[in-house]
Tab-separated table of C-alpha atoms in Angstrom:
chain	number	residue	atom	x	y	z
W	526	MET	CA	1.919	0.951	53.367
W	527	ARG	CA	5.599	0.013	51.580
W	528	ASP	CA	3.573	-0.603	47.935
W	529	ASP	CA	1.060	2.560	48.058
W	530	LEU	CA	4.554	4.960	48.167
W	531	GLY	CA	6.437	2.424	45.462
W	532	MET	CA	3.476	3.695	43.462
W	533	LEU	CA	3.398	7.453	44.480
W	534	VAL	CA	7.228	8.073	43.876
W	535	ARG	CA	5.934	6.303	40.511
W	536	ASP	CA	3.314	7.805	39.959
W	537	MET	CA	5.049	11.422	40.720
W	538	LYS	CA	8.012	10.315	38.339
W	539	ALA	CA	5.967	9.284	35.358
W	540	VAL	CA	3.549	13.017	35.695
W	541	GLY	CA	6.515	15.774	34.688
W	542	SER	CA	8.489	13.300	31.794
W	543	PRO	CA	9.671	13.730	29.088
W	544	PHE	CA	7.645	10.364	27.663
W	545	ARG	CA	4.078	11.880	28.915
W	546	GLN	CA	4.530	15.509	27.590
W	547	TYR	CA	5.711	12.846	24.319
W	548	LEU	CA	2.369	11.425	24.600
W	549	ASN	CA	0.084	14.769	25.405
W	550	ARG	CA	1.209	16.096	21.569
W	551	LEU	CA	1.003	13.024	19.606
W	552	TYR	CA	-2.433	12.686	21.397
W	553	GLU	CA	-3.254	16.182	20.150
W	554	ARG	CA	-0.737	15.500	16.720
W	555	HIS	CA	-3.915	12.280	15.986
W	556	ARG	CA	-7.478	13.893	17.923
W	557	GLY	CA	-9.091	15.213	15.155
W	558	ASN	CA	-8.775	12.492	12.852
W	559	THR	CA	-13.006	11.493	12.156
W	560	GLU	CA	-11.772	8.652	9.291
W	561	GLY	CA	-13.197	5.096	10.583
W	562	ALA	CA	-16.104	4.139	11.358
W	563	VAL	CA	-18.257	2.350	14.991
W	564	ALA	CA	-17.991	-1.237	14.577
W	565	THR	CA	-22.673	-1.659	14.731
W	566	TYR	CA	-22.702	-6.069	13.629
W	567	ILE	CA	-22.449	-5.930	17.385
W	568	PRO	CA	-25.637	-3.466	18.892
W	569	GLU	CA	-24.265	-3.263	21.893
W	570	LEU	CA	-21.227	-1.755	20.013
W	571	ALA	CA	-23.119	0.965	18.374
W	572	ARG	CA	-23.224	2.523	20.973
W	573	ALA	CA	-19.642	3.992	21.278
W	574	ASN	CA	-19.288	7.694	20.690
W	575	PRO	CA	-17.078	7.995	17.961
W	576	GLN	CA	-15.185	10.941	19.997
W	577	TRP	CA	-13.152	8.707	22.033
W	578	PHE	CA	-9.583	8.487	22.035
W	579	GLY	CA	-7.236	7.614	25.054
W	580	VAL	CA	-4.121	6.813	25.677
W	581	ALA	CA	-1.817	4.249	27.910
W	582	ALA	CA	1.340	3.545	28.361
W	583	MET	CA	3.104	0.958	31.219
W	584	THR	CA	6.259	1.121	31.860
W	585	VAL	CA	7.834	-2.911	33.207
W	586	ASP	CA	8.792	-0.274	36.165
W	587	GLY	CA	5.219	0.076	37.278
W	588	GLN	CA	5.434	3.669	35.202
W	589	GLN	CA	2.096	4.860	34.501
W	590	PHE	CA	0.820	7.063	31.452
W	591	GLY	CA	-2.800	8.468	30.388
W	592	VAL	CA	-4.509	10.524	27.778
W	593	GLY	CA	-7.223	11.489	26.603
W	594	ASP	CA	-10.024	8.702	27.289
W	595	SER	CA	-7.678	6.561	28.280
W	596	GLN	CA	-9.758	5.298	31.926
W	597	GLN	CA	-13.232	5.170	29.216
W	598	PRO	CA	-14.355	1.624	29.536
W	599	PHE	CA	-15.300	-0.661	27.322
W	600	THR	CA	-15.744	-4.468	26.113
W	601	ILE	CA	-12.426	-6.849	24.517
W	602	GLN	CA	-13.804	-8.108	21.741
W	603	SER	CA	-10.356	-9.658	20.020
W	604	VAL	CA	-7.870	-7.892	22.534
W	605	SER	CA	-9.041	-11.068	24.296
W	606	LYS	CA	-7.168	-13.018	22.659
W	607	PRO	CA	-3.301	-13.182	23.263
W	608	PHE	CA	-4.722	-14.025	26.988
W	609	VAL	CA	-6.673	-16.557	26.417
W	610	PHE	CA	-4.842	-18.406	23.820
W	611	GLY	CA	-2.073	-18.175	26.986
W	612	GLN	CA	-4.156	-19.674	29.181
W	613	ALA	CA	-4.682	-22.481	27.536
W	614	LEU	CA	-0.536	-23.104	27.004
W	615	SER	CA	-0.880	-22.724	30.650
W	616	GLU	CA	-2.902	-25.377	31.320
W	617	HIS	CA	-2.424	-27.948	28.569
W	618	GLY	CA	1.144	-26.343	27.006
W	619	ARG	CA	2.472	-26.586	23.764
W	620	ALA	CA	1.769	-29.854	22.316
W	621	LYS	CA	-1.720	-30.290	23.307
W	622	VAL	CA	-2.635	-26.838	22.463
W	623	ALA	CA	-1.565	-26.998	18.905
W	624	GLN	CA	-3.535	-30.087	18.340
W	625	ARG	CA	-6.728	-27.682	18.732
W	626	VAL	CA	-5.295	-23.722	16.761
W	627	GLY	CA	-1.769	-23.737	14.168
W	628	VAL	CA	0.917	-20.694	13.602
W	629	GLU	CA	-0.258	-19.748	10.780
W	630	PRO	CA	-0.816	-16.292	9.949
W	631	LEU	CA	-4.422	-16.643	7.765
W	632	GLY	CA	-4.289	-13.035	5.935
W	633	GLU	CA	-8.632	-13.415	6.320
W	634	ALA	CA	-10.755	-11.179	7.634
W	635	PHE	CA	-11.126	-12.361	11.356
W	636	ASN	CA	-14.443	-13.619	11.419
W	637	SER	CA	-13.660	-15.774	8.098
W	638	TYR	CA	-15.250	-19.131	8.394
W	639	ILE	CA	-14.160	-20.895	5.016
W	640	LYS	CA	-10.922	-21.555	6.049
W	641	LEU	CA	-9.689	-23.978	7.799
W	642	ASP	CA	-6.267	-25.703	7.251
W	643	ALA	CA	-6.419	-28.399	4.697
W	644	ASN	CA	-4.115	-31.075	6.238
W	645	SER	CA	-4.974	-30.442	9.974
W	646	LYS	CA	-8.161	-29.077	9.623
W	647	ARG	CA	-7.012	-26.356	12.280
W	648	PRO	CA	-8.249	-23.113	12.869
W	649	HIS	CA	-5.131	-20.965	11.101
W	650	ASN	CA	-4.171	-19.215	14.612
W	651	PRO	CA	-5.315	-17.891	17.974
W	652	MET	CA	-6.493	-14.527	17.130
W	653	VAL	CA	-9.088	-14.822	14.357
W	654	ASN	CA	-12.402	-15.674	16.152
W	655	ALA	CA	-12.129	-20.026	14.995
W	656	GLY	CA	-8.742	-19.972	16.544
W	657	ALA	CA	-10.717	-18.196	19.533
W	658	ILE	CA	-13.215	-20.421	19.901
W	659	ALA	CA	-11.212	-23.514	19.430
W	660	THR	CA	-8.892	-21.643	23.055
W	661	ALA	CA	-11.746	-21.098	24.737
W	662	GLY	CA	-12.446	-24.050	24.849
W	663	LEU	CA	-9.719	-26.044	26.027
W	664	ILE	CA	-10.297	-23.521	29.080
W	665	THR	CA	-11.605	-26.570	31.591
W	666	GLY	CA	-12.894	-26.631	35.406
W	667	ALA	CA	-15.791	-28.133	36.771
W	668	ASP	CA	-18.733	-26.178	34.759
W	669	PRO	CA	-18.877	-22.946	33.245
W	670	THR	CA	-19.497	-20.894	35.913
W	671	LEU	CA	-16.280	-21.896	37.005
W	672	ARG	CA	-14.412	-21.770	33.926
W	673	LEU	CA	-15.792	-18.293	33.418
W	674	ARG	CA	-13.802	-17.590	37.395
W	675	LYS	CA	-10.204	-18.849	35.170
W	676	LEU	CA	-10.997	-16.824	33.237
W	677	LEU	CA	-11.578	-13.012	34.826
W	678	THR	CA	-8.895	-14.881	37.414
W	679	MET	CA	-6.227	-14.982	35.229
W	680	PHE	CA	-6.904	-10.918	33.470
W	681	GLU	CA	-7.035	-9.908	37.377
W	682	ALA	CA	-4.097	-11.293	37.052
W	683	PHE	CA	-2.616	-9.335	34.342
W	684	ALA	CA	-4.286	-5.818	34.634
W	685	GLY	CA	-4.753	-5.252	38.688
W	686	HIS	CA	-6.974	-6.260	40.166
W	687	PRO	CA	-10.564	-7.181	39.272
W	688	LEU	CA	-12.568	-7.059	35.849
W	689	ASN	CA	-15.730	-8.474	35.285
W	690	VAL	CA	-19.105	-9.642	31.680
W	691	ASP	CA	-20.702	-6.340	30.506
W	692	VAL	CA	-23.717	-8.303	30.541
W	693	GLY	CA	-25.326	-6.262	27.978
W	694	VAL	CA	-23.005	-7.016	25.364
W	695	PHE	CA	-22.679	-10.339	26.121
W	696	VAL	CA	-26.400	-10.802	25.999
W	697	SER	CA	-25.620	-8.826	22.600
W	698	GLU	CA	-23.106	-11.017	20.701
W	699	LYS	CA	-24.593	-14.293	21.786
W	700	THR	CA	-28.274	-13.176	20.481
W	701	THR	CA	-26.110	-11.826	17.235
W	702	GLY	CA	-23.619	-14.535	17.450
W	703	HIS	CA	-24.783	-16.768	13.831
W	704	ARG	CA	-21.696	-16.486	12.558
W	705	ASN	CA	-19.610	-18.193	15.022
W	706	ARG	CA	-22.093	-21.039	15.693
W	707	ALA	CA	-21.326	-21.609	12.443
W	708	ILE	CA	-17.710	-21.320	12.456
W	709	ALA	CA	-18.203	-23.651	15.800
W	710	HIS	CA	-20.318	-26.032	14.580
W	711	LEU	CA	-17.460	-26.214	11.641
W	712	MET	CA	-14.851	-26.859	13.928
W	713	LEU	CA	-17.096	-29.538	16.278
W	714	ASN	CA	-17.436	-31.678	12.712
W	715	PHE	CA	-12.984	-32.154	12.392
W	716	GLY	CA	-13.114	-33.199	15.393
W	717	MET	CA	-10.885	-29.533	16.822
W	718	ILE	CA	-14.437	-28.391	19.861
W	719	GLU	CA	-15.794	-30.666	22.294
W	720	PRO	CA	-19.439	-31.315	21.784
W	721	ASP	CA	-21.224	-28.387	24.226
W	722	ILE	CA	-20.146	-25.837	21.777
W	723	ASP	CA	-23.049	-23.730	23.612
W	724	GLN	CA	-20.478	-23.616	26.516
W	725	THR	CA	-17.951	-23.252	24.133
W	726	LEU	CA	-19.336	-20.443	22.961
W	727	ASP	CA	-20.634	-19.109	25.532
W	728	LEU	CA	-17.600	-18.173	26.692
W	729	TYR	CA	-15.902	-16.549	23.623
W	730	PHE	CA	-18.549	-14.255	24.647
W	731	GLN	CA	-17.818	-13.324	27.585
W	732	GLN	CA	-14.313	-12.882	27.713
W	733	CYS	CA	-15.161	-11.199	24.441
W	734	SER	CA	-17.697	-8.464	26.995
W	735	VAL	CA	-15.073	-8.124	30.341
W	736	LEU	CA	-14.617	-4.769	30.389
W	737	VAL	CA	-11.303	-2.776	30.547
W	738	THR	CA	-9.900	0.782	29.985
W	739	ALA	CA	-7.150	1.834	27.924
W	740	GLN	CA	-5.235	1.731	31.855
W	741	ASP	CA	-5.520	-1.586	31.979
W	742	LEU	CA	-4.886	-2.860	28.481
W	743	ALA	CA	-1.768	-1.292	29.274
W	744	ALA	CA	-1.373	-2.835	32.973
W	745	MET	CA	-1.827	-6.192	30.508
W	746	ALA	CA	0.187	-4.343	27.535
W	747	ALA	CA	2.908	-4.520	30.051
W	748	THR	CA	2.206	-7.621	32.289
W	749	LEU	CA	3.663	-9.080	29.846
W	750	ALA	CA	6.522	-7.243	28.240
W	751	ASN	CA	8.235	-8.142	31.715
W	752	HIS	CA	8.016	-11.483	31.661
W	753	GLY	CA	4.573	-12.066	32.735
W	754	VAL	CA	4.374	-10.496	35.721
W	755	ASN	CA	2.509	-7.790	36.987
W	756	PRO	CA	4.514	-4.556	36.529
W	757	VAL	CA	3.367	-3.306	39.589
W	758	THR	CA	2.064	-6.097	41.867
W	759	GLY	CA	4.337	-8.039	41.497
W	760	VAL	CA	2.002	-10.616	40.880
W	761	ARG	CA	2.532	-13.608	37.792
W	762	ALA	CA	-0.385	-13.762	35.162
W	763	ILE	CA	1.161	-15.989	32.700
W	764	PRO	CA	5.047	-18.814	32.983
W	765	GLU	CA	7.304	-16.903	31.363
W	766	ASP	CA	8.387	-20.056	28.957
W	767	TYR	CA	4.812	-19.375	26.864
W	768	ILE	CA	5.715	-15.429	26.530
W	769	ARG	CA	7.236	-15.945	23.008
W	770	ASP	CA	4.444	-18.833	22.488
W	771	VAL	CA	1.971	-15.140	22.690
W	772	LEU	CA	3.596	-12.633	21.179
W	773	SER	CA	5.236	-14.459	18.265
W	774	VAL	CA	1.643	-15.207	17.053
W	775	MET	CA	0.565	-11.705	18.274
W	776	TYR	CA	3.460	-10.015	16.546
W	777	THR	CA	3.016	-12.531	13.125
W	778	CYS	CA	-1.700	-12.711	12.983
W	779	GLY	CA	-2.970	-9.971	15.906
W	780	MET	CA	-3.498	-7.084	13.547
W	781	TYR	CA	-5.797	-9.314	11.094
W	782	ASP	CA	-5.357	-9.239	7.859
W	783	TYR	CA	-3.197	-5.806	8.418
W	784	ALA	CA	-0.852	-7.958	9.872
W	785	GLY	CA	2.030	-8.680	7.513
W	786	GLU	CA	1.816	-4.343	7.364
W	787	TRP	CA	1.322	-4.414	10.693
W	788	ALA	CA	5.142	-6.227	11.241
W	789	TYR	CA	6.372	-3.667	8.364
W	790	THR	CA	5.180	-0.686	9.359
W	791	VAL	CA	5.180	-1.343	13.317
W	792	GLY	CA	7.396	-4.126	14.226
W	793	LEU	CA	5.634	-4.806	17.074
W	794	PRO	CA	3.707	-8.114	18.373
W	795	ALA	CA	-0.117	-5.818	18.921
W	796	LYS	CA	-3.334	-7.658	19.399
W	797	SER	CA	-6.693	-4.793	17.808
W	798	GLY	CA	-10.328	-5.936	19.009
W	799	VAL	CA	-13.654	-3.834	17.117
W	800	SER	CA	-14.787	-2.087	19.815
W	801	GLY	CA	-11.611	0.670	19.008
W	802	GLY	CA	-9.361	-1.296	21.393
W	803	VAL	CA	-4.928	-1.531	20.530
W	804	ILE	CA	-2.475	-2.465	22.932
W	805	ALA	CA	1.013	-2.745	21.340
W	806	VAL	CA	4.153	-5.007	23.506
W	807	VAL	CA	7.660	-3.666	23.672
W	808	PRO	CA	9.380	-6.437	25.234
W	809	GLY	CA	11.759	-5.758	28.188
W	810	LYS	CA	10.396	-1.879	28.305
W	811	LEU	CA	6.492	-1.379	27.881
W	812	GLY	CA	2.911	-1.986	27.369
W	813	ILE	CA	1.545	0.265	24.909
W	814	ALA	CA	-2.904	1.042	24.707
W	815	VAL	CA	-4.720	2.659	22.054
W	816	PHE	CA	-8.714	3.297	22.035
W	817	SER	CA	-10.398	4.662	20.091
W	818	PRO	CA	-14.065	3.242	18.856
W	819	LEU	CA	-13.788	4.611	14.829
W	820	LEU	CA	-12.454	1.289	13.284
W	821	ASP	CA	-11.091	1.025	9.085
W	822	VAL	CA	-12.081	-1.325	6.861
W	823	LYS	CA	-10.641	-4.163	8.395
W	824	GLY	CA	-11.588	-3.976	11.589
W	825	ASN	CA	-8.375	-1.756	13.193
W	826	SER	CA	-8.952	1.336	15.684
W	827	VAL	CA	-7.895	4.035	12.220
W	828	ARG	CA	-6.458	6.079	15.608
W	829	GLY	CA	-4.367	3.295	17.034
W	830	ILE	CA	-3.030	2.722	14.477
W	831	LYS	CA	-1.802	5.759	13.623
W	832	VAL	CA	-0.505	6.829	16.698
W	833	CYS	CA	1.281	2.858	16.868
W	834	GLU	CA	2.838	3.197	13.854
W	835	ASP	CA	4.340	8.259	15.101
W	836	MET	CA	5.200	6.480	18.293
W	837	SER	CA	7.811	3.854	16.797
W	838	ALA	CA	8.701	6.192	14.087
W	839	ASP	CA	9.120	8.599	16.375
W	840	LEU	CA	10.938	6.047	19.448
W	841	GLY	CA	12.917	3.667	17.302
W	842	LEU	CA	10.359	1.319	18.435
W	843	HIS	CA	10.558	-1.294	15.700
W	844	THR	CA	11.390	-4.719	16.800
W	845	PHE	CA	14.595	-5.054	14.035
W	846	ALA	CA	15.415	-0.810	14.524
W	847	PRO	CA	18.407	0.135	15.499
W	848	THR	CA	18.313	2.578	17.862
W	849	SER	CA	15.339	3.540	20.211
W	850	LYS	CA	14.710	7.367	22.213
W	851	LEU	CA	12.492	5.432	24.802
W	852	ASP	CA	15.199	5.404	27.585
W	853	GLU	CA	16.176	9.426	26.738
W	854	LEU	CA	11.929	9.845	27.290
W	855	LEU	CA	11.525	7.530	30.649
W	856	GLY	CA	14.912	9.326	32.322
W	857	LYS	CA	16.545	6.091	32.142
């Protein structure tokens, strides 16, 4: 009862806050933007409504905000990558994970299959498909069911409630994922993944097919902002020692081959996915999530980028900004 009362107080505080009013204005500012196109290379993603648009946020003290289609379910896709990277670090530590995947920005498209590190033969970082497949291969378990259950348990800790795989999207990805199979075979050749390629790819396709909402992603980002502890449930989702690793690769590699421009203009650890999700983390303060399936040519949500650019500029959220207006809007 005490936890429920605490959530009610936080929600009531959030309803009338200047920050919510700001999010409403921001949402209206970008609602009419119809630039971009829905992803079609995964057939199930082509079914997305291009008008869907939601913005959500959660503070590290558990205040929750949602505007527009913030409760519309969609598959997490590449936004899953930093969380699975964190799980691999939790299981194996930095040294072993570093043997299989690097942390260098690539400067290529997210699904590039032509570049591995010339010396180590590792994929460059865990935010591109090659690195994410190698990371999925590090998740341990006696059988595929237990490995998937481990990932879903991890996602639940971040989101604050159970999450499930969209079977239709998983089958669609598995059926059409020939490029990812090529990536996996190339890495097998260099010893970056184990020989059970099909099991590793299935787990990777399943992690990308987990159903979430923008509100879920805001909670997951807020958990990273809160040193690995979910602000609402109080459950630790990742050891605090590895938060710096996850946020670092998100900052330098999280937005595909737009990562440099993002770091310059927005200046926050972030990750995007081709279903239209974008998360951004304001360490110690806030988790931000935007959902809009209209993508630019680099595979990033058009509205998602615009919203985050405006929030960074309007509120002074850039990592290297001299001041921030966030506390003022949150009434702190």
